[in-house]
Amino acid sequence: MSEPAGPPEEAVAVASAVAGTSTTLEVAAANPLRDPRDKRLPRVAGPCVMVLFGVTGDLAKRKLLPAIYDLGNRGLLPPGFSLVGFARRDWKDQDFAKLTHDAVKAHARTPFREEVWNQLREGIHFVPGEFSDDGAFDALAMALREIDELRGTGGNYAFYLSVPPKFFPVVVEQLRRTGLADAPDGSWRRVVIEKPFGHDLKSAHELNEITNSAFPESSIFRIDHYLGKETVQNIMALRFANNLYEPIWNRSFVDHVQITMAEDIGIGGRAGYYDGIGAARDVIQNHLLQLLALVAMEDPTSFDASALRREKEKVLKAVRLPADLSLNTSRGQYAAGWQGGQKVVGYLQEDGISTDSTTETYAAIKLEIANRRWAGVPFYLRTGKRLGRRVTEVAVVFQRAPHLPFSKDDTEILGQNALVVRVQPDEGITVRFGSKVPGTAMEVRDVSMDFAYGESFLESSPEAYERLLLDVMIGDPPLFPHQREVELSWQILDPIEEFWTTQGQPEPYPSGSWGPPASDAMMARDGRVWRRL
Ligand code: BG6
């Protein structure tokens, strides 16, 4: 079960040593999608097999399979790369290949190229079976051995569990029983688990014990796909590569921080997963608290996994809940309404949802951070489905100037300075500040200064899953939360969830609106408003 710790560069060397028609580096160099000015060594995966459990799920079709193709298209997969699907379907290799092909055609970010697809297709295999079927896992082990011999994948396997958490124990146990979790010398075995990592602190702990029974911590990659987003990583660049913002990034200058993840979609076909989970467990426990950690943490001594995680853990540990949860949290449930010109049903009328469900589809909470940098600065987090539009952003709102040498009329409509990280869509950063309105009077009003990825960079940003799948194959863990972060986040959320269970039905809000009135009231009590998006 030992994990050979190797820097990404090792993977490059190994990749180029694989027997095959061309080395990965040659493939990468010949790839038209690579920027020829980029002189750095590409981070390329070494020889390996990705085993995907849950191949017919939405995530596999919309994100994982297209991301694998996109990596291939960018020349970042080794020539012998193989993809093995495992599912309860009476399928042959070609059936899984067809599903992959269709998913790639429909959802890949980069253009479809026949030669890239053909190379990927050669490595696609399918193993049919139930998770409880020993024979099927024995067949999987045998298939992997054959792939190693045929394609030079060296016994390096990543097992991606894109399955509901109730199946984690049985799959992990099968991987342990068959010896697939144990890496022979010189090879690696890794397991990738998708959120939700449990539904509270206790279950997260149990889930971890199960995973740890087969894989060492260093081989466990917990996916929080927000950390794979360029704009999220850019929070660290913004803060720690510049001298402009960090001096004012503290309680002396910041009034409050708003972290918003608004979605216009409803729950779609995910009733089975979503009901009973709700907005806070679905995205606040992971995505939004990770954003909070990146915004509020101290600078790490480096960006290696242990240094980065240490700083995130410190700040998560310092998070404090307000004393009165009834005044400082709010939850809602979408009712029928209009979205994008279409009439849509309410949550309680969605297929698979019982008419008395108390699951929230909107959640807003106020948190504080008990440390020298942030004492007294509220962090407001909100998320919801079926809101006005899809937008995720982090807004650092600054205090008003201590003195304004203008007449009251001149600055009547001047707001507070703000720095907004636009996570998506329209990725970029906005700085809002006051400026003189042209004319003979000294009238000052808000203007914005914008940085847009699309204007400053030629390349389009990779999808989060491209980055994260590549990191798994390379064995580079900084963008994957550690179990301690997962547990600290549940510690923050558990008391709120417990409180909400005593509160009955969440407040309804019309689809297409900006959430329940209680959420605005929560801000108004603090003399603040949610940003209009
Ligand atoms: C997932 C949640 O983690 O993130 C979904 O389970 C949500 O409910 C999704 O829709 C949103 O991801 P993104 O990348 O589109 O913001």
CSV table of N, CA and C in Angstrom, one decimal, residues 238 244-245 248 396 398 416-422 428-434 446-451:
chain,number,residue,atom,x,y,z
A,238,LEU,N,-3.8,36.2,-7.0
A,238,LEU,CA,-4.2,37.5,-6.7
A,238,LEU,C,-3.7,38.0,-5.4
A,244,LEU,N,-0.6,44.6,-4.1
A,244,LEU,CA,-1.6,45.7,-4.1
A,244,LEU,C,-2.7,45.4,-3.1
A,245,TYR,N,-3.1,44.2,-3.0
A,245,TYR,CA,-4.3,43.9,-2.2
A,245,TYR,C,-4.0,43.4,-0.8
A,248,ILE,N,-4.4,45.5,2.4
A,248,ILE,CA,-5.7,45.9,2.9
A,248,ILE,C,-6.6,44.8,3.1
A,396,VAL,N,-15.1,41.1,-1.9
A,396,VAL,CA,-14.6,41.6,-0.7
A,396,VAL,C,-15.0,43.1,-0.7
A,398,PHE,N,-15.1,46.8,0.9
A,398,PHE,CA,-14.3,47.5,1.8
A,398,PHE,C,-15.1,48.6,2.6
A,416,GLN,N,-19.7,51.3,-1.6
A,416,GLN,CA,-18.4,50.9,-1.0
A,416,GLN,C,-17.5,50.4,-2.0
A,417,ASN,N,-16.2,50.6,-1.9
A,417,ASN,CA,-15.2,49.9,-2.8
A,417,ASN,C,-15.4,48.4,-2.6
A,418,ALA,N,-15.1,47.7,-3.7
A,418,ALA,CA,-15.2,46.3,-3.6
A,418,ALA,C,-14.3,45.6,-4.6
A,419,LEU,N,-13.8,44.5,-4.3
A,419,LEU,CA,-13.0,43.7,-5.2
A,419,LEU,C,-13.8,42.4,-5.4
A,420,VAL,N,-14.1,42.1,-6.6
A,420,VAL,CA,-15.0,41.0,-6.9
A,420,VAL,C,-14.2,40.0,-7.8
A,421,VAL,N,-14.1,38.8,-7.3
A,421,VAL,CA,-13.5,37.7,-8.1
A,421,VAL,C,-14.7,37.0,-8.8
A,422,ARG,N,-14.7,37.1,-10.1
A,422,ARG,CA,-15.8,36.5,-10.8
A,422,ARG,C,-15.4,35.1,-11.2
A,428,GLY,N,-13.2,36.6,-14.3
A,428,GLY,CA,-12.3,37.7,-14.2
A,428,GLY,C,-12.4,38.3,-12.8
A,429,ILE,N,-11.9,39.6,-12.8
A,429,ILE,CA,-11.9,40.3,-11.5
A,429,ILE,C,-12.4,41.7,-11.8
A,430,THR,N,-13.2,42.2,-10.9
A,430,THR,CA,-13.7,43.6,-11.0
A,430,THR,C,-13.3,44.4,-9.7
A,431,VAL,N,-12.8,45.6,-9.9
A,431,VAL,CA,-12.6,46.5,-8.8
A,431,VAL,C,-13.5,47.6,-8.9
A,432,ARG,N,-14.3,47.8,-7.9
A,432,ARG,CA,-15.3,48.9,-7.9
A,432,ARG,C,-14.8,50.1,-7.0
A,433,PHE,N,-14.8,51.3,-7.6
A,433,PHE,CA,-14.4,52.4,-6.8
A,433,PHE,C,-15.1,53.7,-7.3
A,434,GLY,N,-15.0,54.8,-6.5
A,434,GLY,CA,-15.7,56.0,-6.9
A,434,GLY,C,-14.9,56.8,-7.9
A,446,ASP,N,-19.9,55.3,-8.5
A,446,ASP,CA,-19.2,54.1,-8.6
A,446,ASP,C,-18.9,53.8,-10.1
A,447,VAL,N,-17.6,53.3,-10.3
A,447,VAL,CA,-17.3,52.8,-11.7
A,447,VAL,C,-16.5,51.5,-11.4
A,448,SER,N,-16.3,50.7,-12.5
A,448,SER,CA,-15.6,49.4,-12.4
A,448,SER,C,-14.4,49.4,-13.3
A,449,MET,N,-13.4,48.6,-12.8
A,449,MET,CA,-12.2,48.3,-13.6
A,449,MET,C,-12.2,46.8,-13.7
A,450,ASP,N,-12.1,46.3,-14.9
A,450,ASP,CA,-12.3,44.9,-15.1
A,450,ASP,C,-11.1,44.2,-15.7
A,451,PHE,N,-10.9,43.0,-15.2
A,451,PHE,CA,-9.9,42.1,-15.8
A,451,PHE,C,-10.8,40.9,-16.3
